[in-house]
Every structure is written in C-alpha cells, then in structure tokens.
Amino acid sequence: MPWFRFIRFLFILLGIVLPELLFTAPDMVTAAFQPPAPHRRLPNVHSQITTFSKNPRALALNSLPGVLSANCEPTWKTLSSPNVADWPNSTLSDVKAISTNDVWAVGIYWGSAEPPTLTMHWDGEKWRIIPSPSPGLFKSELVAIDGTASDDLWAVGYTEELNDETHTLALHWDGTAWQTIPSPNPYAVDNWLTDVVAVAPDNVWAVGWGRDGITDTDFTQPLFLHWDGADWTPVSAPQIENADHHLAAIDANGANDIYAVGNYSYYDENLDDEFVLTLILHYDGANWTIISSPNPATHSNGLAAVETIAANDVWAVGAYTPQNSNSPRTLTLHWDGASWNVIASPNPAPNSNTLVGIKAFGSSELYTVGTIFYPTQVQSLALRGNGNAWHQETTPITNEVGHYLSGIDGVAASDLWAVGRRYNPGKFRTLVLHRAPPIARAALELPVNNAVIFSNKTVLDWKESTCASFYMLDVRRDSKTGSQVIFRDNLDTTRVKLRHLAKANYFWRVRACNADACAAWSKWRSFKKG
C-alpha cells in the first residue's frame, strides 16, 4: 500500500533502522515496539439603537473560577477533522498557521485509486477539505506547506510517474484556489521535495533530494529549488563524496540565514559497515555550505525538522539509534552561533521515540512533536522546552491503535496545531491536535431559538464559560452571512440588552475568550422582531 512506502521514507529521513515488523501489514503495528490574532473592531453602525448593560452576573475578571489557575493553562486536545468519503485512508503531513482563523494542513489520501493530494483549511470553526490538483500519473503527495499570507501559500511534495520516476510537485494558493506551478526535475529518476520555507513572496526555498539512477552505484544528492517570484530554478549545493543525501527540512531567519537539515549515509568497505549521520547546511545569501554537526550514535542519526529563531539560536530535532539497539531515541540539537550541541530530551517509551517537527515562540518557548511506540500502542509525543531543558506534555490517549504526528505550527503557544494520522485496524484517518486554554464554548440561553419578540427591548443571554474573561458578540440581519448589525469583542458581561431593533430576522452567536485565546464560536441562534 502506498502509505507504507511513506512510513519507510519518513524513517529514512531520520536515519533510523526500525524493526522490519513496522513495515508489514497494518494489523502488525501493535506487535512492534497568543493571545488570539488581533480582532478588527468594527464600527457599531447601529450604536444609537443598542445598549450594553451589566447585570449581577457581570464578570469579575480577576476572580473568575480558574481564569488564573493551572487548570486554565493550554492543553492538547484532539479536534474533529474530515476524511475523504469513499477512500479508506487519509493522512496529514504538515500544517501552517497564518492566523487564528486561517490554518492549512496538507497530505494525501489513498486506497481506491491513484492517490491524490489532500489539503484542509481551518476557518476558526471547523476543518474543511479544499480541492487541490493531483497532476501525478500514479500518485500525488503533499509533504510540506508554508507561506507569507492568506493569499500566498506553497505546498510541496512529489508525484509518481512512468518507469518508477518521481517528480517534484509545487502547488500555490492565491486566496481562491490551488494551482500547480511548474517545477524543475534536475535528476533523471528521483526528484523529491520534503519541505518549503517562504521568506518573501519572491523568495521561497524548497528542499529534498534526487538521483540520476544511471548506474546502481548512483547516490542520492541534495535538491534545492528557489522561487524568485516568477520561476522555480535548481540551486547547486555541496555534497559529501560517495554518500547518499536526504534533506528533510528547511527554515529561514531572513534571506541570508537559512538552514536545511537531514542525514547522509555511506558504506565503509574497510569496516564493512554502514553509517547514517546528521546533515546540516547553511545559506548565507550567496552559497550553501555544510556545517559540522554532532552524532550521539555511531551508526544511525538523523534530523527531521529545523527552527531558526536568531543567528545564534537555531534548533534541529530528529532521532538516533544507540549502538546494538533497535529503539530510536529523541534527538535535539542547538546552534549557539558557534557550534551545534546535543541537548538532552525525554524518551518516555521503551520501544521508540522520534521527533519530526518543531515550533518556537522566542528563545524560551519551544515545542516539538513526534511519535512514541509502546508494545501495544503508538502514541503522539509533544515536548516543551525553555531553551535549556525539555519536558513532556500530555497529549490525548485513546483506544485507537496508533497516533502519529508529523508537523506542528501555530501563531502562539496558546494556539498551536499538530497534525498527522491515527490508525485503527484497516485504515488511517487524519489526526489534528490543538494546544489551547480549555475555554468552554459559549452556551446560549435566551432568547430560545426562533423566538418571536414584540417587546421594544431584546435581551441576549448566555452561560458563563469556564476560563473565559471576556466575550465576543456577533449579530446579523436576515441570515448567518447577512449584514452585521452588532459586533463587540470585549464584553465583560453575559447579558446584553438591545433596543429599537427594526422588524426583521436576526442571527446571533457568542465567543468566549481570555487573554491567551478564544474558544470556537457558539452555535447560531435566530429570533424575529415582530
């Protein structure tokens, strides 16, 4: 099945040798080891007909139960995410958050025909599948996504074509639709893109690897593509002689400070042994150069993600497998401006611990995700770091066989997303985790839905939400998408009085928030002014 080739591909990136059992049939897996974005304050065009009055239940912002307590700290929760109908398998590879209400995830689905690309969008209320091109003859897979704005996003991956060839794949979102943008294939047989970073609309980098395949001894080589606002072009990069190269990730701290990470492997004939070592390259605005990087294991080391914070503050994560072991361990490396150093990281599972994504909000607020393998279950892994040490965060555990994370992004530590796949015997499904304060979704009380109100005064009433310190109110005329009569984003009360509303149908909803984030909007209710 196509997905298991991708599993093997992922662990090749990490430079890890896992028990072959992991790559057999799915039913054998168990046997193996911010604050919210600033809200635009809309003018109250009907201020002369509305009155916002406090009542005995007005919020005491500093004394709300749990607002400042530990049980209102952000936690990881599973959010519902769609899967393609009539296709047994769907999986997500990466996620990009533009704002609180504008988040994208990409991947693939398969099992009924040639596997096509998968793109999903979060609009602040729910995840929805968005149509995307699938130009490959036999397969089209998206592996990574990045962008500079809501109308400027890139998703990259590869396609499978005739004669077992793979071609680069680059899709662009212009705010309306995804389009395939021609991308070069500098190698004769294999051309894979594994990550992308958008420095500016006219400065985008994609990385991966390629192979000519002319002879059996051809090695895989680094693959760099650059977008200048008009075309994708290949960029040369240094290579290690007689070695296979696999670049897995790229990130930038400006146009002249870019890092790409992965691994390289070579066979030593004298020792009759193979070695897989970390690989880090740096771009200074003119050239790519290989930077020396540590390897805690003798044979198996690999990097899967990189995050640039400053010129002297860069992180890379992955995994390594100790000598005489089949149990990978988490690997985190830090660049201090002079050298890369190994920083200790937790390994909570006995069988396998791997890291595949990282996101930072400054030097002392870092998050990395991956997967841990127990004898009977595969679970998601999330670590939080302060720049000096890492500790494990709790992620949801279900009765499903496996949860695998593959990407992470967010606009704040209190609005963080991680995506991947979940597995139950027979199928893979999309997996989305969200790290946010446990603010209860607002529950509307009065008026009851579809009420008819003849009084001059209309009272909107809702229940107090746990961990909320203020509320947003949205009232629209005629329909849920109709003209906005009232919008408030800083209410410190759970009851609002509206006066002198014109005779019409109205729709309203409420959103509970605190200084860190907001819950989803409440369900819509309607009433009629008679």
C-alpha positions as semicolon CSV with decimal commas, in nm:
position;residue;x (nm);y (nm);z (nm)
1;M;0,000;0,000;0,000
2;P;0,130;0,347;-0,081
3;W;0,133;0,472;0,278
4;F;0,382;0,214;0,399
5;R;0,634;0,332;0,145
6;F;0,589;0,674;0,301
7;I;0,646;0,535;0,652
8;R;0,972;0,385;0,537
9;F;1,054;0,710;0,358
10;L;0,997;0,905;0,680
11;F;1,232;0,691;0,879
12;I;1,493;0,700;0,606
13;L;1,483;1,076;0,662
14;L;1,558;1,019;1,026
15;G;1,837;0,779;0,950
16;I;1,683;0,518;1,177
17;V;1,672;0,142;1,147
18;L;1,346;0,013;1,294
19;P;1,224;-0,344;1,323
20;E;1,104;-0,467;0,986
21;L;0,776;-0,554;1,154
22;L;0,676;-0,188;1,137
23;F;0,662;-0,203;0,761
24;T;0,445;-0,510;0,729
25;A;0,069;-0,522;0,728
26;P;-0,115;-0,259;0,937
27;D;-0,253;-0,509;1,187
28;M;0,102;-0,595;1,288
29;V;0,184;-0,247;1,415
30;T;0,060;-0,324;1,765
31;A;0,303;-0,605;1,799
32;A;0,603;-0,379;1,746
33;F;0,757;-0,181;1,957
34;Q;-0,150;3,411;2,199
35;P;-0,308;3,582;2,253
36;P;-0,557;3,550;1,967
37;A;-0,483;3,739;1,648
38;P;-0,599;4,099;1,687
39;H;-0,969;4,123;1,619
40;R;-1,076;4,403;1,389
41;R;-1,307;4,634;1,583
42;L;-1,598;4,702;1,354
43;P;-1,789;5,027;1,388
44;N;-2,125;4,977;1,554
45;V;-2,338;5,118;1,279
46;H;-2,646;5,090;1,496
47;S;-2,499;5,223;1,820
48;Q;-2,795;5,451;1,863
49;I;-3,027;5,152;1,899
50;T;-2,818;4,929;2,126
51;T;-2,740;4,939;2,494
52;F;-2,490;4,709;2,662
53;S;-2,572;4,693;3,030
54;K;-2,403;4,497;3,306
55;N;-2,607;4,280;3,540
56;P;-2,544;4,099;3,870
57;R;-2,363;3,829;3,672
58;A;-2,114;4,072;3,517
59;L;-1,770;3,913;3,508
60;A;-1,518;3,978;3,782
61;L;-1,221;3,940;3,554
62;N;-0,966;3,862;3,825
63;S;-1,188;3,629;4,025
64;L;-1,341;3,403;3,762
65;P;-1,306;3,039;3,867
66;G;-0,995;2,902;3,702
67;V;-0,905;3,206;3,491
68;L;-0,565;3,241;3,657
69;S;-0,538;2,883;3,785
70;A;-0,336;2,597;3,649
71;N;-0,643;2,417;3,510
72;C;-0,684;2,700;3,258
73;E;-0,333;2,655;3,118
74;P;-0,323;2,548;2,749
75;T;-0,363;2,174;2,692
76;W;-0,352;1,945;2,390
77;K;-0,688;1,820;2,262
78;T;-0,799;1,626;1,957
79;L;-1,017;1,825;1,716
80;S;-1,251;1,671;1,465
81;S;-1,100;1,662;1,114
82;P;-1,252;1,542;0,787
83;N;-1,158;1,246;0,571
84;V;-1,231;1,193;0,205
85;A;-1,551;0,997;0,156
86;D;-1,522;0,651;-0,003
87;W;-1,145;0,648;0,047
88;P;-1,026;0,426;0,335
89;N;-0,706;0,615;0,415
90;S;-0,626;0,984;0,472
91;T;-0,320;1,133;0,637
92;L;-0,174;1,478;0,706
93;S;0,197;1,560;0,675
94;D;0,230;1,928;0,769
95;V;0,043;2,233;0,896
96;K;0,076;2,611;0,851
97;A;-0,100;2,872;1,067
98;I;-0,141;3,216;0,909
99;S;-0,374;3,342;1,184
100;T;-0,609;3,208;1,448
101;N;-0,882;3,160;1,189
102;D;-0,663;3,070;0,891
103;V;-0,478;2,738;0,923
104;W;-0,387;2,488;0,650
105;A;-0,288;2,122;0,656
106;V;-0,167;1,907;0,366
107;G;-0,118;1,539;0,296
108;I;-0,259;1,256;0,085
109;Y;-0,543;1,004;0,072
110;W;-0,541;0,662;-0,090
111;G;-0,696;0,318;-0,116
112;S;-0,948;0,346;-0,400
113;A;-0,742;0,465;-0,700
114;E;-0,423;0,658;-0,774
115;P;-0,356;0,856;-0,450
116;P;-0,429;1,231;-0,483
117;T;-0,322;1,534;-0,279
118;L;-0,515;1,642;0,029
119;T;-0,550;2,000;0,157
120;M;-0,763;2,110;0,452
121;H;-0,845;2,453;0,595
122;W;-0,944;2,574;0,943
123;D;-1,161;2,888;0,943
124;G;-1,192;2,928;1,319
125;E;-1,490;2,695;1,346
126;K;-1,415;2,370;1,165
127;W;-1,176;2,193;0,929
128;R;-1,288;2,160;0,568
129;I;-1,133;1,978;0,272
130;I;-1,037;2,216;-0,010
131;P;-0,993;2,084;-0,367
132;S;-0,631;2,065;-0,486
133;P;-0,463;1,947;-0,808
134;S;-0,311;1,600;-0,838
135;P;-0,102;1,603;-1,157
136;G;0,083;1,276;-1,098
137;L;0,012;0,981;-1,323
138;F;0,017;0,727;-1,039
139;K;0,041;0,932;-0,720
140;S;0,050;1,292;-0,595
141;E;0,154;1,362;-0,238
142;L;0,199;1,687;-0,045
143;V;0,461;1,672;0,230
144;A;0,503;2,033;0,349
145;I;0,341;2,377;0,344
146;D;0,450;2,735;0,418
147;G;0,353;3,085;0,312
148;T;0,370;3,457;0,374
149;A;0,000;3,549;0,375
150;S;-0,351;3,411;0,341
151;D;-0,327;3,451;-0,036
152;D;0,033;3,333;-0,078
153;L;0,093;2,973;0,031
154;W;0,310;2,697;-0,113
155;A;0,262;2,323;-0,071
156;V;0,531;2,086;-0,200
157;G;0,582;1,714;-0,242
158;Y;0,626;1,472;-0,530
159;T;0,443;1,272;-0,795
160;E;0,497;0,917;-0,918
161;E;0,522;0,877;-1,294
162;L;0,612;0,615;-1,554
163;N;0,921;0,396;-1,508
164;D;0,914;0,448;-1,128
165;E;1,023;0,808;-1,170
166;T;0,934;1,071;-0,911
167;H;0,890;1,437;-1,000
168;T;0,882;1,749;-0,785
169;L;0,539;1,892;-0,705
170;A;0,468;2,254;-0,613
171;L;0,118;2,396;-0,557
172;H;0,036;2,761;-0,490
173;W;-0,269;2,909;-0,313
174;D;-0,364;3,258;-0,431
175;G;-0,650;3,310;-0,186
176;T;-0,904;3,147;-0,415
177;A;-0,771;2,816;-0,546
178;W;-0,472;2,582;-0,550
179;Q;-0,278;2,574;-0,876
180;T;0,009;2,356;-0,996
181;I;0,319;2,566;-1,066
182;P;0,579;2,408;-1,296
183;S;0,889;2,297;-1,101
184;P;1,214;2,154;-1,242
185;N;1,338;1,798;-1,204
186;P;1,717;1,823;-1,221
187;Y;1,774;1,449;-1,170
188;A;1,691;1,178;-1,420
189;V;1,496;0,937;-1,198
190;D;1,411;1,065;-0,850
191;N;1,315;1,420;-0,753
192;W;1,157;1,456;-0,408
193;L;1,058;1,774;-0,225
194;T;1,025;1,736;0,151
195;D;0,994;2,091;0,287
196;V;0,944;2,454;0,189
197;V;1,008;2,792;0,353
198;A;0,868;3,123;0,229
199;V;1,098;3,411;0,317
200;A;0,905;3,655;0,100
201;P;0,661;3,631;-0,194
202;D;0,956;3,639;-0,431
203;N;1,196;3,437;-0,216
204;V;1,087;3,079;-0,147
205;W;1,306;2,772;-0,097
206;A;1,215;2,404;-0,131
207;V;1,442;2,113;-0,039
208;G;1,458;1,739;-0,086
209;W;1,680;1,502;-0,274
210;G;1,729;1,349;-0,617
211;R;1,902;1,068;-0,801
212;D;2,005;1,013;-1,161
213;G;1,986;0,635;-1,134
214;I;2,205;0,578;-1,436
215;T;2,400;0,308;-1,252
216;D;2,337;0,101;-0,940
217;T;2,604;0,299;-0,759
218;D;2,442;0,641;-0,815
219;F;2,396;0,826;-0,488
220;T;2,105;1,045;-0,387
221;Q;2,204;1,413;-0,390
222;P;2,075;1,727;-0,218
223;L;1,796;1,904;-0,407
224;F;1,739;2,278;-0,366
225;L;1,480;2,477;-0,564
226;H;1,435;2,854;-0,541
227;W;1,132;3,067;-0,636
228;D;1,211;3,423;-0,740
229;G;0,854;3,537;-0,791
230;A;0,837;3,409;-1,148
231;D;1,004;3,067;-1,176
232;W;1,141;2,776;-0,977
233;T;1,509;2,708;-1,053
234;P;1,757;2,449;-0,918
235;V;2,039;2,573;-0,693
236;S;2,364;2,382;-0,653
237;A;2,478;2,262;-0,312
238;P;2,784;2,086;-0,170
239;Q;2,791;1,707;-0,143
240;I;2,973;1,450;0,063
241;E;3,168;1,215;-0,160
242;N;3,033;0,861;-0,201
243;A;2,730;0,925;0,020
244;D;2,353;0,933;-0,006
245;H;2,194;1,262;0,099
246;H;1,840;1,311;0,233
247;L;1,733;1,664;0,320
248;A;1,417;1,667;0,532
249;A;1,355;2,028;0,640
250;I;1,440;2,393;0,585
251;D;1,380;2,717;0,779
252;A;1,497;3,076;0,749
253;N;1,589;3,370;0,971
254;G;1,586;3,610;0,678
255;A;1,716;3,586;0,324
256;N;2,081;3,546;0,431
257;D;2,044;3,299;0,717
258;I;1,879;2,973;0,610
259;Y;1,931;2,619;0,741
260;A;1,849;2,283;0,583
261;V;1,879;1,956;0,776
262;G;1,855;1,581;0,719
263;N;2,109;1,300;0,704
264;Y;2,370;1,140;0,485
265;S;2,477;0,776;0,474
266;Y;2,779;0,593;0,342
267;Y;2,925;0,243;0,338
268;D;3,275;0,187;0,478
269;E;3,432;-0,104;0,289
270;N;3,718;-0,140;0,536
271;L;3,479;-0,177;0,827
272;D;3,214;-0,350;0,618
273;D;2,956;-0,127;0,785
274;E;2,707;0,148;0,701
275;F;2,683;0,481;0,882
276;V;2,395;0,730;0,887
277;L;2,490;1,075;1,019
278;T;2,325;1,413;1,068
279;L;2,350;1,664;0,784
280;I;2,317;2,042;0,823
281;L;2,366;2,302;0,551
282;H;2,363;2,682;0,583
283;Y;2,288;2,952;0,325
284;D;2,447;3,296;0,373
285;G;2,273;3,470;0,087
286;A;2,522;3,354;-0,172
287;N;2,617;2,988;-0,116
288;W;2,520;2,673;0,067
289;T;2,786;2,519;0,292
290;I;2,791;2,207;0,509
291;I;2,814;2,279;0,884
292;S;2,967;2,027;1,122
293;S;2,701;1,863;1,342
294;P;2,716;1,610;1,628
295;N;2,606;1,246;1,618
296;P;2,527;1,083;1,952
297;A;2,513;0,735;1,793
298;T;2,781;0,555;1,597
299;H;2,560;0,434;1,314
300;S;2,210;0,582;1,300
301;N;2,140;0,956;1,335
302;G;1,903;1,184;1,150
303;L;1,732;1,524;1,162
304;A;1,371;1,577;1,055
305;A;1,296;1,945;1,134
306;V;1,467;2,278;1,198
307;E;1,356;2,607;1,355
308;T;1,551;2,933;1,326
309;I;1,499;3,193;1,599
310;A;1,807;3,412;1,562
311;A;2,155;3,396;1,411
312;N;2,281;3,239;1,735
313;D;1,967;3,044;1,824
314;V;1,863;2,756;1,594
315;W;1,713;2,418;1,684
316;A;1,700;2,089;1,494
317;V;1,520;1,772;1,601
318;G;1,510;1,410;1,492
319;A;1,623;1,079;1,637
320;Y;1,918;0,847;1,679
321;T;1,951;0,475;1,747
322;P;2,212;0,373;2,006
323;Q;2,466;0,106;1,923
324;N;2,331;-0,252;1,946
325;S;1,975;-0,125;1,977
326;N;1,659;-0,117;1,768
327;S;1,500;0,155;1,982
328;P;1,538;0,510;1,845
329;R;1,572;0,797;2,093
330;T;1,476;1,161;2,057
331;L;1,745;1,399;1,934
332;T;1,752;1,776;1,980
333;L;2,044;1,991;1,861
334;H;2,104;2,361;1,933
335;W;2,314;2,616;1,743
336;D;2,456;2,891;1,966
337;G;2,623;3,089;1,689
338;A;2,947;2,893;1,708
339;S;2,864;2,522;1,714
340;W;2,586;2,266;1,723
341;N;2,539;2,082;2,053
342;V;2,321;1,794;2,170
343;I;2,060;1,896;2,431
344;A;1,912;1,616;2,641
345;S;1,547;1,534;2,565
346;P;1,295;1,289;2,718
347;N;1,234;0,937;2,592
348;P;0,919;0,818;2,766
349;A;0,860;0,499;2,564
350;P;1,063;0,178;2,585
351;N;1,047;0,088;2,214
352;S;1,088;0,402;2,005
353;N;1,088;0,781;2,049
354;T;1,116;1,013;1,746
355;L;1,073;1,386;1,683
356;V;0,962;1,520;1,344
357;G;0,851;1,883;1,391
358;I;0,942;2,193;1,593
359;K;0,797;2,541;1,654
360;A;0,940;2,825;1,866
361;F;0,791;3,143;2,009
362;G;1,115;3,305;2,116
363;S;1,423;3,154;2,279
364;S;1,247;3,022;2,587
365;E;0,920;2,885;2,445
366;L;0,972;2,584;2,217
367;Y;0,756;2,289;2,117
368;T;0,845;1,972;1,932
369;V;0,627;1,675;1,836
370;G;0,672;1,320;1,722
371;T;0,571;0,964;1,799
372;I;0,641;0,711;2,073
373;F;0,600;0,335;2,042
374;Y;0,482;0,114;2,326
375;P;0,448;-0,263;2,292
376;T;0,073;-0,246;2,222
377;Q;0,010;0,114;2,114
378;V;0,165;0,402;1,921
379;Q;0,108;0,745;2,082
380;S;0,169;1,106;1,993
381;L;0,459;1,285;2,163
382;A;0,482;1,655;2,250
383;L;0,775;1,818;2,430
384;R;0,801;2,174;2,564
385;G;1,136;2,345;2,603
386;N;1,261;2,660;2,774
387;G;1,589;2,686;2,584
388;N;1,780;2,476;2,836
389;A;1,571;2,166;2,902
390;W;1,275;1,973;2,761
391;H;0,981;1,810;2,935
392;Q;0,692;1,602;2,804
393;E;0,342;1,747;2,770
394;T;0,029;1,534;2,796
395;T;-0,136;1,451;2,466
396;P;-0,467;1,268;2,418
397;I;-0,464;0,891;2,452
398;T;-0,749;0,689;2,304
399;N;-0,825;0,323;2,249
400;E;-0,706;0,354;1,889
401;V;-0,401;0,154;1,788
402;G;-0,184;0,444;1,683
403;H;-0,146;0,823;1,680
404;Y;0,138;0,957;1,465
405;L;0,232;1,325;1,448
406;S;0,422;1,469;1,152
407;G;0,400;1,851;1,166
408;I;0,350;2,146;1,401
409;D;0,279;2,520;1,367
410;G;0,083;2,797;1,533
411;V;0,051;3,171;1,590
412;A;0,110;3,143;1,966
413;A;0,190;2,886;2,233
414;S;-0,177;2,905;2,330
415;D;-0,290;2,844;1,970
416;L;-0,071;2,561;1,845
417;W;-0,153;2,288;1,593
418;A;-0,007;1,941;1,534
419;V;-0,119;1,709;1,256
420;G;-0,062;1,354;1,142
421;R;-0,262;1,034;1,122
422;R;-0,444;0,794;1,350
423;Y;-0,471;0,424;1,290
424;N;-0,730;0,160;1,364
425;P;-0,707;-0,182;1,203
426;G;-0,790;-0,144;0,837
427;K;-0,750;0,230;0,783
428;F;-0,562;0,551;0,853
429;R;-0,753;0,872;0,927
430;T;-0,647;1,235;0,965
431;L;-0,532;1,347;1,309
432;V;-0,540;1,707;1,433
433;L;-0,433;1,819;1,781
434;H;-0,477;2,173;1,912
435;R;-0,299;2,328;2,210
436;A;-0,516;2,598;2,367
437;P;-0,665;2,700;2,702
438;P;-0,968;2,483;2,792
439;I;-1,214;2,769;2,747
440;A;-1,568;2,637;2,742
441;R;-1,764;2,713;2,428
442;A;-2,033;2,970;2,497
443;A;-2,379;2,820;2,557
444;L;-2,665;3,050;2,453
445;E;-2,969;3,071;2,681
446;L;-3,216;3,343;2,579
447;P;-3,397;3,405;2,361
448;V;-3,480;3,049;2,262
449;N;-3,412;2,963;1,902
450;N;-3,665;3,102;1,652
451;A;-3,832;3,316;1,919
452;V;-4,061;3,600;1,811
453;I;-4,007;3,916;2,016
454;F;-4,258;4,201;2,021
455;S;-4,103;4,398;2,307
456;N;-3,901;4,711;2,235
457;K;-3,616;4,550;2,430
458;T;-3,434;4,230;2,329
459;V;-3,216;4,055;2,587
460;L;-2,939;3,822;2,471
461;D;-2,827;3,591;2,749
462;W;-2,567;3,314;2,766
463;K;-2,396;3,099;3,027
464;E;-2,064;3,193;3,182
465;S;-1,782;2,992;3,023
466;T;-1,508;2,830;3,227
467;C;-1,171;3,005;3,187
468;A;-1,323;3,298;2,994
469;S;-1,252;3,658;3,090
470;F;-1,441;3,832;2,809
471;Y;-1,678;3,757;2,521
472;M;-1,733;3,846;2,157
473;L;-2,084;3,904;2,021
474;D;-2,191;3,885;1,656
475;V;-2,546;3,981;1,549
476;R;-2,652;3,968;1,183
477;R;-2,966;4,053;0,996
478;D;-3,162;3,817;0,766
479;S;-2,905;3,532;0,761
480;K;-2,584;3,400;0,918
481;T;-2,393;3,574;0,641
482;G;-2,612;3,882;0,634
483;S;-2,522;4,238;0,724
484;Q;-2,353;4,270;1,062
485;V;-2,574;4,474;1,293
486;I;-2,359;4,444;1,604
487;F;-2,007;4,326;1,676
488;R;-1,839;4,352;2,016
489;D;-1,507;4,190;2,106
490;N;-1,456;4,297;2,468
491;L;-1,775;4,226;2,661
492;D;-1,732;4,167;3,035
493;T;-2,091;4,051;3,079
494;T;-2,304;3,752;2,980
495;R;-2,619;3,955;2,919
496;V;-2,679;4,225;2,661
497;K;-2,985;4,444;2,606
498;L;-3,068;4,559;2,255
499;R;-3,319;4,836;2,200
500;H;-3,514;4,955;1,898
501;L;-3,418;4,678;1,661
502;A;-3,604;4,703;1,331
503;K;-3,860;4,437;1,243
504;A;-3,660;4,159;1,077
505;N;-3,500;3,819;1,132
506;Y;-3,174;3,819;1,330
507;F;-2,899;3,563;1,385
508;W;-2,655;3,580;1,677
509;R;-2,361;3,394;1,829
510;V;-2,108;3,440;2,111
511;R;-1,741;3,353;2,150
512;A;-1,571;3,304;2,489
513;C;-1,211;3,428;2,522
514;N;-0,933;3,506;2,765
515;A;-0,601;3,684;2,723
516;D;-0,443;3,376;2,564
517;A;-0,700;3,251;2,315
518;C;-1,066;3,207;2,224
519;A;-1,294;2,907;2,213
520;A;-1,489;2,829;1,899
521;W;-1,795;3,041;1,831
522;S;-2,119;2,918;1,980
523;K;-2,383;2,771;1,755
524;W;-2,603;3,024;1,579
525;R;-2,945;3,114;1,713
526;S;-3,213;3,321;1,550
527;F;-3,502;3,541;1,661
528;K;-3,758;3,758;1,489
529;K;-3,856;4,109;1,582
530;G;-4,231;4,142;1,536
